[in-house]
Amino acid sequence: MKSDRGDIELAGVCKSFDGATYVVDGVNLKIADGAYCCFIGPSGCGKTTILRMIAGHEDPTAGEIVIGGQNVVGLAPVQRRTAMMFQSYALFPHLTVRENIAFALRVRGMSKADRLRAADAMIEKVRLTQFADRLPAQLSGGQQQRVALARAAITEPRVLLLDEPLSALDEQLRVQMRQELRRMQQELGITFIHVTHTQLEAIALADLVVVMEQGKIKQAGAARDVYAHPHDRYVAEFMGGQNVLSGRVEKVNGASFTLAQAAPDGIEVPLQAHSTVSVGDKVDIAVRRDDVALVRPGKDLPPGCTTSLPSRVRAIEYQGYFVKVMLDTVPDDEFVAYVPEKTFFADPFTVGDVVMATWATGSALPLA
Amino acid sequence: MSAVLADMPETVAPATTKAIAPSRGQRPWTFYVLAMLFAFYVLALYGPMFCIYVLSFQDIRGGLVFPMKGHSLHWFVDLFTQVRTGDVKGSFDRSIKLAVIVTIITVVVSFLAGLGFRKRFRGDTIVFYMMIGSLVAPGLVLGLGTGLLFQALGLNASWYTSALGAQLSWTLPFGVLVMFAVMSRFNHVWEEAAYDLGASRWQSIRLVMIPVLAPGLVAVALFGFTLSYDEFARSLQTAGSLNTLPLEIWSMTLNVTSPSLYALGTVTTVVSFVVIGASLGSIVLIQKKRSSSAKG
Amino acid sequence: MQPSSSPAQTPPRANLAGWLYVLPLVLVLVPFFVAPILVVLAASFFATDGFGGLTPGFTLASYVEVLHSALTLKLYLATIKFTVLTWIFTLIIGFFVAYFLVFHVRNQLLAIGLFLLCTVPFWTSNIIRMISWIPLLGKEGLINQALLAMGVIRQPLEVLLFSDLAVVIAYVHQLTIFMIVPIFNSMARIDKKLIEAAIDAGASRFDIMRLIVVPMSKSGIALGTIFVVSIVMGDFFVVKVMSGGGSASVVSAFYEDVGVLQYPTAAASAVLLTLVLVAIVSLILRTVDIRQEITR
């Protein structure tokens, strides 16, 4: 019995090309049917290899890939009912838009009239009707992407796999096509798995963000979870928007502990629900850049702030709706405050100013 | 020549002009020197050939050198009717047939080998160097070896057996090398996309690879045909009792001292040019069809 | 990028697939390249009755004969002379023609057109191109006629045709193309921005030539050299025809030996020549990874 469900389960999936090093190293993951899932990580982290294993272009060295309750390892892409949209699209250069889209039907032996009718319907869906007789080389990047999407979608897959689908486009088009991808996903109602190295793309699109490093999943969860509550230093730094500080635990007092730092009274950090720390432990904490407030020395700290770190302004970048202020708070790491534009220009700093960096105690997040 | 370049005074080129190939403005003096060299090369390349084409149209008084003595097709008629010029028609016939067979085999075998060499496999280097060896080995020696081999096996050497094989040992390495260049332009993702869309191995070759690579395959065919059609050293000991055209020309260079020889040169070159023209023409046609703007 | 794995770790299935694809190629090369070479090698150890009959056995007599003959040294010297002269001229002309096309012709379409113009004769008969020098270089040829008319010489020059000069001219005429194509290919791959960057850094035209163009065309030069050297060393008919029988090379002597049925000595000299050729080619191959060069 074939299932129409596009839920995916990866169980202990490993991949090694040379038998010695693992590109994908024991990945376990469940992706719900109809989810939009983004794999994100630096190049070489194994995200594309996972995608290719789900697609059936690569066999796992170990582990199971289950789609709709069925282990698909060893099956051809068509049998898996997956379809892939390749990076830079891989449109057939000698075939027109219509012939490209009808290709899957052609190899299935569908009659010419039938497959062209089906292709035309799909062409309309992606709004390419006036380009149906063009060759890929005569299309813009955005149009090519829509052809690629249509060519993959016409196979009626239960999972669509997208390998860096937006990387070939320029900035403006990227935002536009991002919305289009989301719209298509909702319209088709199938699982999308999207590989990217752009954080913004991942958190804007995904129901499930999977952060990877060196063949392992570092964190998987909803976009907001991953961005606002990173598990560890790696995820915090990779997703961005966080300052990461490290230090030794000086004392533990009930619901919080104090981290020794170059601050008069150390840094107070609330203790998470089921975690324990003891004095002397080395601990990383994260503070969102937009949670950091800057106060001139001698002025009162905003309410709820118990920690303040004396810093000097190293550089200032105007970003439009906020101002990025770079500080020398931590000796070797960057420490940045995103100050709302209006707040900043009410009392602007200049490079070299001494400020107190502070934040509401509750917003400091201990990392694993 | 390199001394000329060495003595070049250092040119102080303004930042906006390119010293070697300025896209605008004054051309460097090296352009004119090299353009003259190029013109001289092309002249030396084609000039002598045109001399014999012209001389082949002399009348019955004609000799092997200029000046032209009259104009007629006498030597062409002579070529195909006289006994002393040998069996030109028959050898011409054989050469064309042989070249067609060699072309077909070369295209198919080179294409398959090109597919095979895209991935490393155990022993691929041996096959590769065997091919290079076959390319650089002295043709006459290989031909003799083939001839002796056939003799030892009690087989009769003939143009469609031993000479065919000997020619393939020459055209295939060329064909495969050209195929390498052609394949390097084929993005393997197209194949993967075809597989992803459900195409079988054969469907992906037939519907994607062959059409995409068509211009390259025509180029391989051109190599196969012309290299076989003009092949001489390897055929010499392997063609058996019936000559191919180059062998006929060879024996004529040794015996015939009339413009018949030039007439034969003209005829065989015309055939070559027709084949080259047809090949290049069809390549251009394929490319053009592919880049032409929207139809209908 | 496809993750590339070394052949040793290729799964057996991929090895099998690779071999299946190159099987037809191997099926041609084994009987028509490997076997003939082995036959020649075997024949070089056989004894002969002097009338073409071979007695299987193992004797080094043929090698002794070949190595002791003063003629052998003369033949090798002549062959090396022709090879070196041809190599130098084809390299210089080929390099600068390619350089002109890549770096001096601004219009890329024109450059490709001119490149094709250079390659067309490659697809025509070598013999015809060789004999086409007769009406030019002969005693009553165009060049002598012109020189006489201009009063530069009183007597027609005899050295033009049927001389070593004519042999080298014919070789250069035929083989420059083998230099142009690979050098053109490697030069065309040089990023023009590299040269602009060098100019910005204050490099003179000679510096650019010495530090960028020549090193980056090295593989093309190596490839062209392999072609030219192996063809000249393996040739016999240019030497035979253009020298008018006055000069001989190793292979033309081989041809004469075969003509008088001296198979073992011919085979022995062929084996020695092949060894020399293999040594030269592998020396060149050490400087360039030809396979990577061709397949990329």
mmCIF file of N, CA and C in Angstrom, chain B residues 73 112 153 222 229 244:
data_model
loop_
_atom_site.group_PDB
_atom_site.id
_atom_site.type_symbol
_atom_site.label_atom_id
_atom_site.label_comp_id
_atom_site.label_asym_id
_atom_site.label_seq_id
_atom_site.Cartn_x
_atom_site.Cartn_y
_atom_site.Cartn_z
ATOM 1 N N LEU B 73 39.230 20.006 -68.373
ATOM 2 C CA LEU B 73 39.027 18.983 -67.352
ATOM 3 C C LEU B 73 39.744 17.690 -67.746
ATOM 4 N N LEU B 112 30.349 5.839 -25.800
ATOM 5 C CA LEU B 112 30.299 4.907 -24.663
ATOM 6 C C LEU B 112 31.528 5.085 -23.775
ATOM 7 N N LEU B 153 47.522 -15.641 -38.152
ATOM 8 C CA LEU B 153 46.258 -16.276 -37.816
ATOM 9 C C LEU B 153 45.609 -16.911 -39.046
ATOM 10 N N LEU B 222 32.982 13.922 -37.580
ATOM 11 C CA LEU B 222 33.873 14.585 -38.539
ATOM 12 C C LEU B 222 35.288 14.032 -38.405
ATOM 13 N N TYR B 229 39.248 8.606 -43.920
ATOM 14 C CA TYR B 229 39.266 8.870 -45.355
ATOM 15 C C TYR B 229 40.686 9.229 -45.824
ATOM 16 N N THR B 244 42.952 1.629 -50.735
ATOM 17 C CA THR B 244 42.073 2.743 -50.402
ATOM 18 C C THR B 244 42.621 3.962 -51.137
#
